[in-house]
Amino acid sequence: MIKTLAIDDEPLALQQLSAYIKKIPFLELTGMCQSALEAQQLMKTESIDAIFIDINMPDLSGLDFVRSLESPPIVVFTTAYSEYAIDGYKVNAIDYLLKPFSLDDFQRAADKVKQQYNLLHTAAISQVDDDDALFFKTEHRVVRVDINKIRYIEGMSEYIKIFLEDQKPLVVLLAMKKLEERLPASFMRIHRSYIINLKKILEVNKNRVIMQPALNSSNPLNSSNPLNPLNSQPSPDSSDYLPIGDLYRDAFNQYLNSKFLGK
């Protein structure tokens, strides 16, 4: 079932939207919200796969709401104003419903949601095997990835970017949640947009985790001076400084405390 959120500031429109969602067998109505701000709060505690959201809303528009999300779910916009269509697709909406829309119109949009959902949840084609590897579909090829060489993973809307220690990052069409379920306990989610390999942490500084740099990275300020004690390992660049999200801070601190030695 695809966990779905209905968002519209007009009560009658919200009721109709919710009724349509309930009629689609593969959609599960997880919540009904009359504002984007209400949806923000709900999505902090609920895992949502898809949203049907009105564009024209007070306080925070549907477009601005989707832009604010670090890892947006599948998005279908609903609105009475056709001029918003292009803006909707600029934020990677899967479809656009012009009010008033029929159940048949809604069914066509829901089918697109299902198709995208299936793509996101079938991109990885193998569980971790005996060699501690995963296989991914990317750029019309299948790539084997040694999970021990993964430094961290970044969620980018419908894609993930896998940062490896010995090669350039790999971009894959896949949901963060799906990959998270397949990774071993040595990986932890520290932010809605980041999963890290705990074995690759270099330092924890306030609300950031600094990851070990890739093996092919270099810092000329260090490498040119053989007397520099930091020479043994290149410095991470700014992209390796990852934020710790509020929802994940307690679990991460518990992990740190379990490994911490000294006062």
Tab-separated table of C-alpha atoms in Angstrom:
chain	number	residue	atom	x	y	z
A	1	MET	CA	0.000	0.000	0.000
A	2	ILE	CA	1.167	3.495	-0.865
A	3	LYS	CA	0.822	5.759	2.179
A	4	THR	CA	-0.872	8.898	0.910
A	5	LEU	CA	-1.560	12.358	2.313
A	6	ALA	CA	-4.365	14.664	1.120
A	7	ILE	CA	-3.734	18.415	1.524
A	8	ASP	CA	-6.247	21.155	0.645
A	9	ASP	CA	-7.402	24.241	2.524
A	10	GLU	CA	-10.985	23.930	1.186
A	11	PRO	CA	-12.967	21.430	3.334
A	12	LEU	CA	-15.191	20.197	0.502
A	13	ALA	CA	-12.254	19.748	-1.868
A	14	LEU	CA	-10.334	17.907	0.859
A	15	GLN	CA	-13.281	15.587	1.471
A	16	GLN	CA	-13.593	14.775	-2.226
A	17	LEU	CA	-9.854	14.233	-2.599
A	18	SER	CA	-9.848	11.908	0.410
A	19	ALA	CA	-12.856	10.002	-0.943
A	20	TYR	CA	-11.064	9.435	-4.244
A	21	ILE	CA	-7.949	8.167	-2.464
A	22	LYS	CA	-10.062	5.659	-0.531
A	23	LYS	CA	-11.471	4.309	-3.815
A	24	ILE	CA	-8.043	3.382	-5.186
A	25	PRO	CA	-7.045	-0.108	-3.913
A	26	PHE	CA	-3.294	0.540	-3.787
A	27	LEU	CA	-3.538	3.909	-1.985
A	28	GLU	CA	-3.798	4.187	1.803
A	29	LEU	CA	-5.146	7.482	3.176
A	30	THR	CA	-2.682	8.224	5.978
A	31	GLY	CA	-3.892	11.750	6.755
A	32	MET	CA	-5.991	14.773	5.744
A	33	CYS	CA	-4.532	18.257	6.207
A	34	GLN	CA	-6.083	21.685	5.627
A	35	SER	CA	-2.750	23.482	5.375
A	36	ALA	CA	0.853	22.841	4.388
A	37	LEU	CA	1.923	23.730	7.936
A	38	GLU	CA	-0.313	20.964	9.298
A	39	ALA	CA	1.181	18.561	6.747
A	40	GLN	CA	4.692	19.553	7.858
A	41	GLN	CA	3.938	18.464	11.419
A	42	LEU	CA	2.342	15.198	10.357
A	43	MET	CA	5.246	14.259	8.087
A	44	LYS	CA	7.661	14.583	11.012
A	45	THR	CA	6.061	11.515	12.600
A	46	GLU	CA	4.542	9.632	9.656
A	47	SER	CA	6.289	8.011	6.710
A	48	ILE	CA	4.497	9.282	3.589
A	49	ASP	CA	5.008	7.837	0.094
A	50	ALA	CA	2.815	10.235	-1.905
A	51	ILE	CA	0.941	13.506	-1.473
A	52	PHE	CA	-1.960	15.054	-3.377
A	53	ILE	CA	-1.705	18.755	-2.595
A	54	ASP	CA	-3.451	21.980	-3.600
A	55	ILE	CA	-1.114	24.683	-4.888
A	56	ASN	CA	-3.057	27.773	-3.805
A	57	MET	CA	-3.134	27.775	-0.004
A	58	PRO	CA	-2.678	30.525	2.610
A	59	ASP	CA	0.464	30.840	4.778
A	60	LEU	CA	2.458	28.331	2.736
A	61	SER	CA	1.626	27.387	-0.851
A	62	GLY	CA	1.800	23.829	-2.093
A	63	LEU	CA	4.761	24.698	-4.324
A	64	ASP	CA	6.752	26.278	-1.500
A	65	PHE	CA	5.886	23.379	0.789
A	66	VAL	CA	7.256	20.810	-1.654
A	67	ARG	CA	10.386	22.925	-2.230
A	68	SER	CA	10.968	23.001	1.538
A	69	LEU	CA	11.042	19.215	1.883
A	70	GLU	CA	14.468	17.656	2.147
A	71	SER	CA	13.274	14.339	0.695
A	72	PRO	CA	9.923	14.942	-1.020
A	73	PRO	CA	7.559	12.023	-1.557
A	74	ILE	CA	5.817	11.469	-4.893
A	75	VAL	CA	3.831	14.650	-5.610
A	76	VAL	CA	0.570	15.280	-7.473
A	77	PHE	CA	-0.634	18.889	-7.484
A	78	THR	CA	-4.311	19.873	-7.556
A	79	THR	CA	-5.470	23.398	-8.407
A	80	ALA	CA	-8.134	25.435	-10.147
A	81	TYR	CA	-5.509	27.506	-11.987
A	82	SER	CA	-3.978	25.953	-15.105
A	83	GLU	CA	-1.141	28.524	-15.211
A	84	TYR	CA	0.501	26.717	-12.276
A	85	ALA	CA	1.103	23.548	-14.302
A	86	ILE	CA	4.625	24.430	-15.450
A	87	ASP	CA	5.648	25.479	-11.931
A	88	GLY	CA	4.372	22.160	-10.636
A	89	TYR	CA	6.585	20.155	-12.955
A	90	LYS	CA	9.601	22.295	-12.001
A	91	VAL	CA	9.497	20.691	-8.550
A	92	ASN	CA	9.303	17.170	-10.041
A	93	ALA	CA	5.574	16.627	-9.570
A	94	ILE	CA	4.515	13.345	-11.167
A	95	ASP	CA	1.186	14.784	-12.329
A	96	TYR	CA	-1.159	17.766	-12.211
A	97	LEU	CA	-4.949	17.683	-11.671
A	98	LEU	CA	-7.024	20.671	-12.726
A	99	LYS	CA	-10.105	21.245	-10.585
A	100	PRO	CA	-12.796	20.088	-10.874
A	101	PHE	CA	-11.459	16.634	-11.743
A	102	SER	CA	-13.332	13.348	-12.014
A	103	LEU	CA	-12.564	9.967	-10.492
A	104	ASP	CA	-11.259	8.853	-13.895
A	105	ASP	CA	-8.842	11.809	-13.917
A	106	PHE	CA	-7.758	10.937	-10.408
A	107	GLN	CA	-7.306	7.260	-11.341
A	108	ARG	CA	-4.917	8.215	-14.150
A	109	ALA	CA	-2.841	10.313	-11.739
A	110	ALA	CA	-2.903	7.516	-9.152
A	111	ASP	CA	-1.632	5.046	-11.767
A	112	LYS	CA	1.346	7.347	-12.396
A	113	VAL	CA	1.984	7.421	-8.663
A	114	LYS	CA	1.954	3.617	-8.529
A	115	GLN	CA	4.322	3.364	-11.482
A	116	GLN	CA	6.785	5.765	-9.875
A	117	TYR	CA	6.452	4.057	-6.499
A	118	ASN	CA	7.279	0.692	-8.076
A	119	LEU	CA	10.324	2.182	-9.797
A	120	LEU	CA	11.606	3.631	-6.545
A	121	HIS	CA	11.133	0.385	-4.664
A	122	THR	CA	12.580	-2.045	-7.197
A	123	ALA	CA	15.735	-0.221	-8.299
A	124	ALA	CA	17.973	-2.251	-5.993
A	125	ILE	CA	17.839	-5.802	-7.320
A	126	SER	CA	19.596	-7.758	-4.602
A	127	GLN	CA	19.762	-8.101	-0.846
A	128	VAL	CA	23.191	-7.965	0.777
A	129	ASP	CA	24.867	-11.184	-0.391
A	130	ASP	CA	27.604	-13.310	1.159
A	131	ASP	CA	30.197	-10.884	-0.190
A	132	ASP	CA	28.559	-7.895	1.546
A	133	ALA	CA	27.468	-6.359	-1.743
A	134	LEU	CA	24.377	-4.771	-3.256
A	135	PHE	CA	23.468	-4.466	-6.917
A	136	PHE	CA	21.929	-1.277	-8.327
A	137	LYS	CA	20.386	-0.311	-11.643
A	138	THR	CA	21.851	2.943	-12.881
A	139	GLU	CA	22.285	4.460	-16.334
A	140	HIS	CA	21.066	1.294	-18.112
A	141	ARG	CA	23.553	-0.928	-16.352
A	142	VAL	CA	23.766	-3.026	-13.207
A	143	VAL	CA	26.518	-2.044	-10.770
A	144	ARG	CA	27.857	-4.088	-7.865
A	145	VAL	CA	28.658	-2.019	-4.766
A	146	ASP	CA	30.693	-3.242	-1.804
A	147	ILE	CA	28.717	-1.920	1.173
A	148	ASN	CA	31.919	-1.611	3.224
A	149	LYS	CA	33.105	1.038	0.754
A	150	ILE	CA	29.988	3.178	1.120
A	151	ARG	CA	30.771	6.325	3.101
A	152	TYR	CA	27.294	7.819	3.152
A	153	ILE	CA	24.090	8.115	1.129
A	154	GLU	CA	22.279	11.337	0.268
A	155	GLY	CA	18.582	11.452	-0.611
A	156	MET	CA	17.700	13.751	-3.517
A	157	SER	CA	13.940	13.741	-4.095
A	158	GLU	CA	13.268	10.460	-5.937
A	159	TYR	CA	16.953	9.571	-6.256
A	160	ILE	CA	19.771	8.620	-3.922
A	161	LYS	CA	23.433	9.501	-4.306
A	162	ILE	CA	25.862	6.903	-2.947
A	163	PHE	CA	29.249	8.302	-1.897
A	164	LEU	CA	31.988	5.675	-2.108
A	165	GLU	CA	35.520	5.683	-0.777
A	166	ASP	CA	37.258	4.699	-4.018
A	167	GLN	CA	35.177	5.987	-6.947
A	168	LYS	CA	32.852	8.779	-7.996
A	169	PRO	CA	29.343	8.903	-6.463
A	170	LEU	CA	26.633	6.674	-7.872
A	171	VAL	CA	23.158	8.119	-8.586
A	172	VAL	CA	20.251	5.652	-8.420
A	173	LEU	CA	16.471	5.945	-8.755
A	174	LEU	CA	15.501	4.504	-5.365
A	175	ALA	CA	13.688	5.485	-2.181
A	176	MET	CA	15.883	6.181	0.864
A	177	LYS	CA	13.577	4.083	3.029
A	178	LYS	CA	13.964	1.053	0.751
A	179	LEU	CA	17.756	1.206	0.862
A	180	GLU	CA	17.735	1.826	4.617
A	181	GLU	CA	15.832	-1.441	5.108
A	182	ARG	CA	18.533	-3.391	3.251
A	183	LEU	CA	21.609	-1.952	4.930
A	184	PRO	CA	23.280	-3.650	7.924
A	185	ALA	CA	23.426	-2.254	11.466
A	186	SER	CA	26.696	-0.451	10.714
A	187	PHE	CA	24.625	2.167	8.868
A	188	MET	CA	22.424	4.765	10.561
A	189	ARG	CA	20.096	7.477	9.340
A	190	ILE	CA	21.095	10.813	10.916
A	191	HIS	CA	18.892	13.110	8.831
A	192	ARG	CA	15.967	12.831	6.438
A	193	SER	CA	18.501	13.254	3.630
A	194	TYR	CA	21.477	11.264	4.958
A	195	ILE	CA	22.369	7.701	5.921
A	196	ILE	CA	25.958	7.226	7.089
A	197	ASN	CA	28.346	4.330	7.461
A	198	LEU	CA	29.195	4.505	11.172
A	199	LYS	CA	32.600	2.997	10.443
A	200	LYS	CA	33.479	5.991	8.247
A	201	ILE	CA	32.929	8.751	10.822
A	202	LEU	CA	35.957	11.005	11.207
A	203	GLU	CA	34.576	13.424	13.795
A	204	VAL	CA	31.371	14.659	15.427
A	205	ASN	CA	31.306	18.427	15.819
A	206	LYS	CA	28.225	19.906	17.507
A	207	ASN	CA	25.313	19.181	15.165
A	208	ARG	CA	27.408	17.809	12.331
A	209	VAL	CA	29.054	14.526	11.473
A	210	ILE	CA	32.305	14.811	9.542
A	211	MET	CA	32.862	11.774	7.334
A	212	GLN	CA	36.174	10.286	6.265
A	213	PRO	CA	37.119	11.661	2.839
A	214	ALA	CA	37.237	9.572	-0.302
A	215	LEU	CA	40.583	7.904	-0.940
A	216	ASN	CA	41.159	9.916	-4.108
A	217	SER	CA	40.487	13.268	-2.454
A	218	SER	CA	43.367	15.522	-1.482
A	219	ASN	CA	44.077	18.765	0.264
A	220	PRO	CA	47.081	20.616	-1.179
A	221	LEU	CA	47.655	22.426	2.100
A	222	ASN	CA	48.399	19.090	3.739
A	223	SER	CA	49.874	16.968	0.984
A	224	SER	CA	52.697	19.421	0.170
A	225	ASN	CA	54.154	19.327	3.668
A	226	PRO	CA	55.616	15.968	4.751
A	227	LEU	CA	55.933	17.228	8.328
A	228	ASN	CA	52.226	17.889	8.645
A	229	PRO	CA	50.783	15.250	11.035
A	230	LEU	CA	47.515	15.421	9.109
A	231	ASN	CA	49.267	14.181	5.993
A	232	SER	CA	48.234	10.595	6.594
A	233	GLN	CA	44.675	11.346	5.616
A	234	PRO	CA	43.311	14.050	3.296
A	235	SER	CA	40.896	16.535	4.769
A	236	PRO	CA	37.213	16.171	3.966
A	237	ASP	CA	35.646	18.844	1.813
A	238	SER	CA	32.525	20.764	2.824
A	239	SER	CA	30.243	18.149	1.267
A	240	ASP	CA	31.409	15.640	3.888
A	241	TYR	CA	29.997	17.740	6.769
A	242	LEU	CA	26.565	16.234	7.313
A	243	PRO	CA	23.838	17.698	9.568
A	244	ILE	CA	22.175	15.691	12.339
A	245	GLY	CA	18.391	16.021	12.130
A	246	ASP	CA	16.263	16.600	15.223
A	247	LEU	CA	14.302	13.367	14.703
A	248	TYR	CA	17.482	11.281	14.605
A	249	ARG	CA	19.633	13.034	17.219
A	250	ASP	CA	18.631	10.896	20.222
A	251	ALA	CA	19.346	7.598	18.453
A	252	PHE	CA	22.682	8.883	17.175
A	253	ASN	CA	23.678	10.162	20.623
A	254	GLN	CA	22.818	6.774	22.097
A	255	TYR	CA	25.168	5.166	19.586
A	256	LEU	CA	27.934	7.650	20.483
A	257	ASN	CA	27.447	7.066	24.194
A	258	SER	CA	27.757	3.323	23.691
A	259	LYS	CA	31.186	3.867	22.055
A	260	PHE	CA	32.409	6.739	24.194
A	261	LEU	CA	35.464	6.301	26.436
A	262	GLY	CA	36.406	8.836	29.061
A	263	LYS	CA	34.530	11.618	30.803
